[in-house]
Coordinates of C-alpha atoms in Angstrom, one line a residue:
M6 CA -14.5 12.2 -10.5
E7 CA -12.2 14.5 -8.4
T8 CA -13.2 15.7 -5.0
L9 CA -12.9 19.5 -4.5
L10 CA -13.0 20.9 -1.0
I11 CA -13.8 24.6 -0.6
V12 CA -13.4 26.2 2.8
D13 CA -14.7 29.8 3.1
D14 CA -17.0 31.6 5.5
D15 CA -18.8 33.3 2.6
V16 CA -21.9 31.1 2.2
S17 CA -23.0 32.8 -1.0
L18 CA -19.6 32.3 -2.6
L19 CA -19.7 28.6 -1.6
E20 CA -23.0 28.2 -3.3
T21 CA -21.8 30.0 -6.4
L22 CA -18.6 27.9 -6.7
T23 CA -20.4 24.7 -5.9
M24 CA -22.9 25.3 -8.8
H25 CA -20.0 26.3 -11.1
F26 CA -17.8 23.3 -10.5
E27 CA -20.6 20.7 -10.4
E28 CA -21.7 21.8 -13.9
I29 CA -18.3 20.9 -15.3
E30 CA -18.4 17.6 -17.1
Q31 CA -15.7 15.1 -18.3
D32 CA -15.5 13.9 -21.9
D33 CA -17.8 11.0 -21.2
G34 CA -20.5 13.3 -19.8
Q35 CA -19.9 12.4 -16.2
P36 CA -19.4 15.2 -13.6
R37 CA -15.8 16.3 -13.3
Y38 CA -16.0 17.3 -9.6
Q39 CA -17.6 16.3 -6.4
V40 CA -17.8 19.5 -4.3
V41 CA -17.5 19.5 -0.5
T42 CA -17.8 22.8 1.4
A43 CA -17.0 24.0 4.9
T44 CA -17.4 27.4 6.6
S45 CA -14.7 27.2 9.3
A46 CA -11.2 25.8 9.8
A47 CA -12.4 23.1 12.1
A48 CA -15.1 22.0 9.7
G49 CA -12.6 22.1 6.8
L50 CA -10.2 19.9 8.6
K51 CA -12.9 17.4 9.4
A52 CA -14.1 17.4 5.8
A53 CA -10.6 16.9 4.5
Q54 CA -10.2 13.9 6.8
E55 CA -13.5 12.4 5.7
N56 CA -13.4 13.1 2.0
M57 CA -9.7 13.0 0.9
P58 CA -10.0 15.8 -1.6
S59 CA -7.7 16.1 -4.6
V60 CA -7.7 19.9 -4.4
V61 CA -8.5 22.3 -1.5
I62 CA -9.6 25.9 -2.1
L63 CA -8.8 27.5 1.3
D64 CA -9.8 31.0 2.4
M65 CA -7.1 32.8 4.3
M66 CA -9.4 34.5 6.9
L67 CA -11.8 32.1 8.6
P68 CA -13.8 32.6 11.8
D69 CA -11.8 30.3 14.1
R70 CA -8.3 30.2 12.5
T71 CA -6.4 31.4 9.4
G72 CA -5.7 29.4 6.4
L73 CA -2.0 29.7 7.1
E74 CA -2.4 28.3 10.5
I75 CA -4.1 25.1 9.3
I76 CA -2.3 24.5 6.0
E77 CA 0.2 22.0 7.6
E78 CA -2.7 20.0 9.2
M79 CA -4.6 20.1 5.9
K80 CA -1.6 18.7 4.1
T81 CA -1.2 15.9 6.6
L82 CA -4.9 15.0 6.4
C83 CA -5.1 15.2 2.6
G84 CA -1.8 13.5 1.6
D85 CA -0.9 14.7 -1.9
A86 CA -3.9 17.1 -2.3
R87 CA -3.0 20.5 -3.8
I88 CA -4.0 23.5 -1.6
I89 CA -5.0 26.8 -3.2
L90 CA -5.1 29.7 -0.7
V91 CA -7.6 32.5 -1.3
T92 CA -7.6 36.0 0.2
A93 CA -9.3 39.4 -0.3
Y94 CA -6.1 41.2 0.7
H95 CA -3.1 41.9 -1.5
D96 CA -0.2 41.3 0.8
M97 CA 3.2 40.3 -0.6
E98 CA 4.5 39.0 2.7
T99 CA 1.5 36.8 3.2
T100 CA 1.9 35.5 -0.3
I101 CA 5.5 34.5 0.4
R102 CA 4.5 32.8 3.6
A103 CA 1.7 30.9 1.9
M104 CA 4.0 29.5 -0.8
K105 CA 6.7 28.7 1.7
A106 CA 4.1 26.8 3.8
G107 CA 3.3 24.5 0.8
A108 CA 0.4 26.2 -0.9
F109 CA 0.2 25.2 -4.6
D110 CA -1.0 28.7 -5.5
Y111 CA -2.3 31.9 -4.0
I112 CA -5.1 33.9 -5.6
H113 CA -7.1 36.9 -4.7
K114 CA -10.8 37.6 -4.4
P115 CA -13.0 38.5 -6.0
F116 CA -12.2 36.1 -8.8
P117 CA -12.1 38.2 -12.1
D118 CA -13.3 35.2 -14.1
P119 CA -14.4 31.7 -13.1
A120 CA -12.4 30.3 -16.0
A121 CA -9.2 31.6 -14.3
L122 CA -10.0 29.6 -11.2
D123 CA -10.8 26.6 -13.4
L124 CA -7.4 26.9 -14.9
V125 CA -5.7 27.0 -11.5
V126 CA -7.7 23.9 -10.3
E127 CA -6.9 21.9 -13.4
R128 CA -3.2 22.8 -13.2
A129 CA -3.2 21.7 -9.5
L130 CA -4.8 18.3 -10.6
E131 CA -2.2 18.0 -13.4
Y132 CA 0.7 18.5 -11.0
R133 CA -0.8 16.1 -8.5
Q134 CA -1.0 13.4 -11.2
L135 CA 2.6 14.1 -12.3
S136 CA 3.8 13.9 -8.7
R137 CA 2.0 10.6 -8.2
R138 CA 3.5 9.1 -11.4
A139 CA 7.0 10.2 -10.2
D140 CA 6.4 8.6 -6.8
E141 CA 5.3 5.4 -8.4
V142 CA 8.4 5.3 -10.6
H143 CA 10.5 5.9 -7.6
R144 CA 8.9 3.1 -5.6
E145 CA 9.0 0.7 -8.5
N146 CA 12.6 1.3 -9.1
A147 CA 13.8 1.4 -5.5
V148 CA 17.0 -0.5 -5.1
V149 CA 16.6 -3.6 -2.9
R150 CA 19.8 -5.5 -2.0
L151 CA 20.6 -8.8 -0.4
G152 CA 21.0 -7.1 2.9
D153 CA 17.2 -6.7 3.0
I154 CA 16.8 -10.5 3.0
V155 CA 17.4 -11.2 6.7
G156 CA 18.2 -14.7 7.9
T157 CA 21.0 -17.2 8.5
S158 CA 18.9 -20.3 8.7
P159 CA 19.8 -23.2 6.3
S160 CA 16.6 -22.7 4.3
M161 CA 17.4 -19.0 3.8
Q162 CA 21.0 -19.7 2.9
Q163 CA 19.8 -22.1 0.3
L164 CA 17.3 -19.6 -1.1
V165 CA 20.1 -17.0 -1.4
K166 CA 22.2 -19.5 -3.4
E167 CA 19.3 -20.1 -5.7
I168 CA 18.8 -16.4 -6.2
G169 CA 22.5 -16.0 -7.2
K170 CA 22.0 -18.6 -9.9
V171 CA 18.8 -17.0 -11.2
T172 CA 20.4 -13.6 -11.6
G173 CA 22.7 -14.9 -14.2
S174 CA 19.9 -15.4 -16.7
T175 CA 16.6 -13.7 -17.8
A176 CA 14.5 -16.8 -17.5
T177 CA 11.0 -16.6 -16.2
V178 CA 10.8 -17.2 -12.4
L179 CA 7.9 -18.4 -10.3
I180 CA 8.2 -17.5 -6.6
N181 CA 6.0 -19.5 -4.2
G182 CA 5.4 -18.7 -0.6
E183 CA 2.7 -17.9 2.0
S184 CA 1.3 -14.4 2.3
G185 CA 3.7 -12.2 4.2
T186 CA 6.9 -14.1 3.4
G187 CA 8.4 -11.4 1.2
K188 CA 7.8 -12.6 -2.4
E189 CA 8.1 -9.1 -3.9
L190 CA 11.3 -8.5 -1.9
I191 CA 12.8 -11.6 -3.5
A192 CA 11.6 -10.5 -6.9
R193 CA 13.2 -7.0 -6.5
V194 CA 16.5 -8.6 -5.4
I195 CA 16.5 -10.8 -8.5
H196 CA 15.8 -7.8 -10.7
N197 CA 18.5 -5.6 -9.1
Y198 CA 21.2 -8.2 -9.3
S199 CA 20.4 -9.3 -12.9
Y200 CA 21.4 -6.0 -14.5
D201 CA 24.5 -3.8 -14.3
E202 CA 22.6 -0.6 -14.9
P203 CA 19.2 0.5 -13.5
R204 CA 16.2 -0.8 -15.4
P205 CA 12.4 -0.5 -14.7
F206 CA 10.8 -2.9 -12.2
I207 CA 7.0 -2.8 -12.7
G208 CA 4.8 -4.7 -10.4
I209 CA 1.1 -5.4 -10.4
N210 CA -1.1 -7.4 -8.0
C211 CA -3.3 -9.7 -10.1
S212 CA -5.8 -10.2 -7.3
A213 CA -6.5 -6.5 -6.6
I214 CA -7.9 -5.5 -10.0
V215 CA -11.0 -6.8 -11.8
D216 CA -10.4 -8.6 -15.1
T217 CA -11.5 -5.8 -17.4
L218 CA -9.2 -3.3 -15.8
L219 CA -6.4 -5.9 -15.3
E220 CA -6.2 -6.5 -19.0
S221 CA -5.8 -2.8 -19.7
E222 CA -3.2 -2.5 -16.9
L223 CA -1.1 -5.3 -18.3
F224 CA -1.3 -4.6 -22.0
G225 CA -2.4 -0.9 -22.2
H226 CA -5.3 0.5 -24.3
E227 CA -5.9 2.8 -27.2
K228 CA -8.1 5.9 -27.1
G229 CA -11.8 4.9 -27.3
A230 CA -11.2 1.2 -26.5
F231 CA -13.9 1.5 -23.8
T232 CA -16.0 4.0 -22.0
G233 CA -13.7 6.5 -20.2
A234 CA -10.6 5.7 -22.4
V235 CA -10.2 9.3 -23.4
S236 CA -6.5 8.8 -24.4
G237 CA -4.2 5.9 -25.1
K238 CA -2.2 4.4 -22.2
P239 CA 0.7 2.0 -22.2
G240 CA 0.4 -1.1 -20.0
K241 CA 2.8 -2.6 -17.5
F242 CA 4.5 -4.9 -20.1
E243 CA 5.3 -1.9 -22.2
L244 CA 6.4 0.4 -19.4
A245 CA 8.8 -2.3 -18.2
E246 CA 10.8 -2.0 -21.4
D247 CA 13.9 -4.2 -21.0
G248 CA 13.5 -4.6 -17.2
T249 CA 11.2 -6.8 -15.1
V250 CA 7.4 -7.3 -14.9
F251 CA 6.4 -8.7 -11.5
L252 CA 3.0 -10.4 -11.6
D253 CA 2.0 -10.8 -7.9
E254 CA -0.7 -13.4 -6.9
I255 CA -0.8 -14.8 -10.4
G256 CA -2.8 -17.7 -9.0
D257 CA -5.8 -15.4 -8.7
M258 CA -5.8 -14.5 -12.4
S259 CA -8.9 -15.5 -14.3
L260 CA -8.7 -18.3 -16.9
M261 CA -9.5 -15.8 -19.7
L262 CA -6.5 -13.7 -18.8
Q263 CA -4.4 -16.7 -18.3
A264 CA -4.9 -17.6 -21.9
K265 CA -3.9 -14.2 -23.1
L266 CA -0.8 -14.2 -20.8
L267 CA 0.2 -17.6 -22.2
R268 CA 0.1 -16.2 -25.7
V269 CA 2.2 -13.2 -24.7
L270 CA 4.9 -15.5 -23.1
Q271 CA 4.9 -17.8 -26.1
E272 CA 5.0 -15.1 -28.8
R273 CA 6.9 -12.4 -26.8
E274 CA 4.5 -9.8 -28.2
F275 CA 1.1 -8.3 -27.5
E276 CA -1.5 -5.8 -28.5
R277 CA -3.0 -2.9 -26.6
V278 CA -6.7 -3.3 -25.8
G279 CA -8.6 -1.8 -28.8
G280 CA -5.4 -1.7 -30.8
V281 CA -3.9 -3.7 -33.8
K282 CA -0.3 -2.8 -33.6
R283 CA 2.0 -5.6 -32.2
V284 CA 4.3 -4.6 -29.3
K285 CA 7.4 -6.6 -28.5
L286 CA 7.7 -7.9 -25.0
R287 CA 11.3 -7.1 -24.0
A288 CA 10.9 -7.5 -20.2
R289 CA 11.6 -10.5 -18.0
V290 CA 8.6 -11.9 -16.2
I291 CA 8.7 -12.9 -12.5
A292 CA 5.4 -14.3 -11.1
A293 CA 4.5 -15.0 -7.5
T294 CA 1.7 -16.8 -5.7
H295 CA 0.7 -18.1 -2.3
R296 CA -1.3 -20.9 -4.0
H297 CA 0.0 -24.3 -4.9
L298 CA -0.4 -24.0 -8.7
A299 CA 0.0 -27.8 -9.3
E300 CA -3.1 -28.3 -7.1
E301 CA -4.9 -25.4 -8.9
V302 CA -4.1 -27.1 -12.2
S303 CA -5.6 -30.4 -11.0
Q304 CA -8.8 -28.5 -9.9
G305 CA -9.1 -26.8 -13.3
R306 CA -8.5 -23.4 -11.9
F307 CA -5.2 -22.7 -13.5
R308 CA -4.0 -23.6 -17.0
E309 CA -1.3 -26.3 -17.1
D310 CA 0.4 -24.9 -20.2
L311 CA 0.8 -21.5 -18.5
Y312 CA 2.0 -23.2 -15.3
Q313 CA 4.7 -25.0 -17.3
R314 CA 5.7 -21.7 -18.9
L315 CA 6.0 -19.9 -15.6
K316 CA 7.9 -22.5 -13.6
V317 CA 11.1 -22.5 -15.7
I318 CA 12.8 -21.6 -12.4
T319 CA 10.8 -22.0 -9.1
L320 CA 11.9 -20.5 -5.8
V321 CA 10.1 -21.4 -2.6
I322 CA 10.2 -19.0 0.4
P323 CA 10.0 -20.8 3.7
P324 CA 7.4 -19.6 6.2
L325 CA 8.7 -17.9 9.3
R326 CA 7.6 -20.7 11.6
E327 CA 10.1 -23.0 9.8
R328 CA 13.0 -20.6 10.4
R329 CA 12.6 -19.5 13.9
E330 CA 16.3 -19.0 14.4
D331 CA 16.0 -16.0 12.1
I332 CA 13.4 -14.2 14.2
S333 CA 15.8 -12.4 16.5
L334 CA 17.7 -11.0 13.5
L335 CA 14.4 -10.0 11.9
V336 CA 13.3 -8.2 15.0
K337 CA 16.5 -6.1 15.1
H338 CA 16.2 -5.3 11.4
L339 CA 12.5 -4.4 11.6
L340 CA 12.9 -2.3 14.7
E341 CA 15.4 0.0 12.9
R342 CA 12.9 0.5 10.1
I343 CA 9.9 1.0 12.3
N344 CA 11.7 3.5 14.6
E345 CA 12.6 5.6 11.6
K346 CA 9.0 5.5 10.3
V347 CA 7.2 6.4 13.5
H348 CA 10.0 8.6 14.9
K349 CA 10.7 6.6 18.1
R350 CA 13.8 4.9 19.6
V351 CA 12.6 1.5 20.9
T352 CA 15.8 -0.5 20.6
R353 CA 16.0 -2.7 23.7
V354 CA 14.3 -6.1 23.6
P355 CA 14.4 -8.1 26.9
H356 CA 15.4 -11.7 26.7
E357 CA 11.9 -13.0 27.8
V358 CA 10.2 -10.8 25.2
M359 CA 12.5 -12.1 22.4
E360 CA 11.8 -15.6 23.6
R361 CA 8.1 -15.0 23.4
L362 CA 8.4 -13.6 19.9
T363 CA 10.3 -16.7 18.8
L364 CA 7.5 -19.0 20.1
L365 CA 4.5 -17.3 18.5
P366 CA 3.1 -19.0 15.4
W367 CA 3.3 -16.1 12.9
R368 CA 0.7 -17.3 10.5
G369 CA 1.1 -14.0 8.7
N370 CA 4.8 -14.5 8.5
V371 CA 7.2 -11.5 8.4
R372 CA 4.4 -9.1 7.6
E373 CA 2.6 -10.1 10.7
L374 CA 5.8 -9.8 12.8
E375 CA 6.3 -6.3 11.4
N376 CA 2.8 -5.2 12.2
V377 CA 3.0 -6.6 15.8
L378 CA 6.3 -4.8 16.3
T379 CA 5.0 -1.6 14.9
R380 CA 2.1 -1.6 17.3
A381 CA 4.4 -2.4 20.2
V382 CA 6.8 0.4 19.3
V383 CA 4.0 2.9 19.1
L384 CA 2.6 1.9 22.5
A385 CA 6.0 1.6 24.2
P386 CA 6.5 4.5 26.7
G387 CA 10.3 4.3 26.6
D388 CA 13.1 2.6 24.7
V389 CA 12.2 -1.0 25.8
L390 CA 9.9 -3.3 23.9
R391 CA 7.5 -4.6 26.6
G392 CA 5.8 -7.9 26.6
D393 CA 2.6 -6.1 27.7
D394 CA 2.6 -4.2 24.4
L395 CA 2.5 -7.5 22.4
P396 CA -0.8 -9.1 21.4
A397 CA -2.0 -12.0 23.4
L398 CA -1.6 -14.6 20.7
E399 CA -1.4 -18.3 21.6
A400 CA 1.6 -20.3 20.5
N401 CA 1.2 -22.9 17.7
P402 CA -0.9 -25.7 19.2
S403 CA 0.9 -28.4 17.2
G404 CA 4.4 -29.5 16.3
P405 CA 7.6 -29.1 18.2
L406 CA 6.2 -26.3 20.3
D407 CA 4.1 -28.7 22.4
A408 CA 7.2 -29.8 24.2
Q409 CA 8.2 -26.2 24.9
R410 CA 4.8 -25.5 26.4
G411 CA 5.1 -28.4 28.8
G412 CA 8.4 -27.4 30.4
G413 CA 10.2 -24.9 28.2
P414 CA 11.2 -21.4 29.1
G415 CA 8.0 -19.9 27.6
A416 CA 5.8 -22.0 29.8
A417 CA 7.9 -21.4 32.9
S418 CA 7.9 -17.7 32.5
G419 CA 4.2 -17.6 32.5
M420 CA 4.2 -14.9 29.7
F421 CA 1.1 -16.4 28.0
A422 CA -1.2 -19.2 28.8
A423 CA -1.3 -22.1 26.3
P424 CA -4.9 -22.7 25.2
A425 CA -6.3 -26.2 24.8
V426 CA -5.4 -27.7 21.5
D427 CA -9.0 -27.9 20.5
D428 CA -9.9 -24.4 21.7
V429 CA -10.2 -22.9 18.2
S430 CA -12.5 -20.2 19.4
L431 CA -9.4 -18.3 20.5
I432 CA -8.2 -18.0 17.0
P433 CA -9.7 -15.1 15.1
T434 CA -10.3 -15.2 11.4
L435 CA -7.8 -13.2 9.3
E436 CA -10.6 -10.7 8.5
E437 CA -11.6 -10.3 12.1
A438 CA -7.9 -9.9 13.1
E439 CA -7.5 -7.2 10.4
R440 CA -10.6 -5.4 11.5
Q441 CA -9.5 -5.3 15.2
L442 CA -6.0 -4.2 14.3
I443 CA -7.3 -1.3 12.2
A444 CA -9.8 -0.4 15.0
R445 CA -6.9 -0.5 17.5
A446 CA -4.7 1.7 15.3
M447 CA -7.5 4.2 14.8
A448 CA -8.1 4.3 18.6
V449 CA -4.3 4.9 19.3
T450 CA -4.2 7.7 16.8
K451 CA -7.5 9.2 18.0
G452 CA -8.9 8.8 14.4
H453 CA -6.0 10.4 12.6
K454 CA -6.0 8.6 9.3
G455 CA -2.6 9.8 8.1
R456 CA -1.0 8.6 11.3
T457 CA -2.9 5.3 11.1
C458 CA -1.7 4.7 7.6
Q459 CA 1.9 5.3 8.8
I460 CA 1.6 2.8 11.6
L461 CA -0.1 0.1 9.5
G462 CA 2.2 0.7 6.5
I463 CA -0.8 1.1 4.1
S464 CA -1.9 3.8 1.7
R465 CA -4.7 6.2 2.4
P466 CA -7.1 4.7 -0.3
T467 CA -6.5 1.2 1.2
L468 CA -7.3 2.4 4.7
E469 CA -10.5 4.1 3.4
R470 CA -11.6 0.9 1.7
K471 CA -10.9 -1.1 4.9
L472 CA -12.8 1.4 7.1
Q473 CA -15.8 1.1 4.8
K474 CA -15.6 -2.7 4.6
F475 CA -15.5 -3.1 8.4
G476 CA -18.0 -0.4 9.2
L477 CA -15.3 1.9 10.8
A478 CA -15.8 4.7 8.2
Q479 CA -16.1 7.4 10.8
G480 CA -12.9 6.3 12.6
Q481 CA -15.0 5.3 15.7
G482 CA -14.6 1.6 15.7
P483 CA -15.2 -0.3 18.9
Q484 CA -12.5 -0.2 21.5
V485 CA -11.4 -3.8 21.3
H486 CA -8.3 -5.7 22.2
P487 CA -6.3 -6.4 19.0
Y488 CA -6.9 -10.1 19.5
P489 CA -9.5 -11.9 21.5
V490 CA -8.2 -13.2 24.8
K491 CA -9.8 -15.9 27.0
D492 CA -8.9 -17.6 30.1
A493 CA -7.6 -20.9 28.7
S494 CA -7.1 -22.5 32.1

């Protein structure tokens, strides 16, 4: 179902259009549109932020502002939604200005035939889908080079050597590493250095899709294979052609799909869901997981025969806490990327701040480091990364850092108090930390979801799911510190 937002101060027209579009059905009998209406520019912008419409029908003359005045804000709030401007006046200059501002189309009232408006809306949806597919292809085939793997520690140097050996073949690769270590980055580097000419890199997260949909995503489906399958669709294995299929978090795949994947890897061919034609698997398979698959095998949660098929070549990415000498290089690399993304120039990192960054535990690895730096850059008033803008995380309460706490520079500087070793109440769960981070980002952006997505580096649908999950759907989460802080003295 597509969400259609109609912004017009003519209430009777809104009622007519709502009834018209809500009566349109899909091939399976389900409603084609969910219609949301607003009678002013302010209400329209709020509705756009809350409902993420696919198409906006926007009247040019509204009581508070014109459609031309809010089109940029509407585009920011709606992401890739298509905006159709409507006016009762035939003005060539305004038409040109509307199209230049980014309107998908510009039509006049009164509508001569509802079917004509239907055609414009359907065409807008079609172009939106084409644009999304083009963006997906662009992302999936983005060139990632060795320069994106930052680190000079012995463990990273060894990993780069192993990558060099792997790129000389098309053997199946299993990448093992904690969440946030950069498993997909390594997979893309392997792919880009394995071929002399560009080839597709198709990735899929096995833990993010339910089994019934995952099978269709991997192998594709034929028309009528299940309810809603109104046309045939190729799967990831087919789209990858002679490139690479990246199966992220394969350790979360169900046993049923593990059996089907094993058969594909053994026979190098598969069938679409609901189909009988055999399709050759030409692509290389790279899998990744944060789980210890050998242990999963012993617990009966992962097939041993599939594990043996996958681990032809195994690469292990070290966690960030085991290569602390790389943190300063990572900080410099990430700051360049973050500054470009949020349009700031925070380039200076004082010695004591860098020292603090190297002492933190980084349980979320490079991803956590990037999130922390992003927040600090957004909050920084100038070009200096301040210690006050960093979260009050405690250092790792075990291992070699204990000695540093006692008399090392981190303890001497008094930048953060080391909690008692057994004070686990200071450590938030990952879910709670994520909730508080999102609430903080929404507070900083004053509820601007587009800006929040940019800061957190996530998509709009992902943010919406998180807001619903954590009860922050209205963007008015509690004003909390990003991490709980207690007096550990």
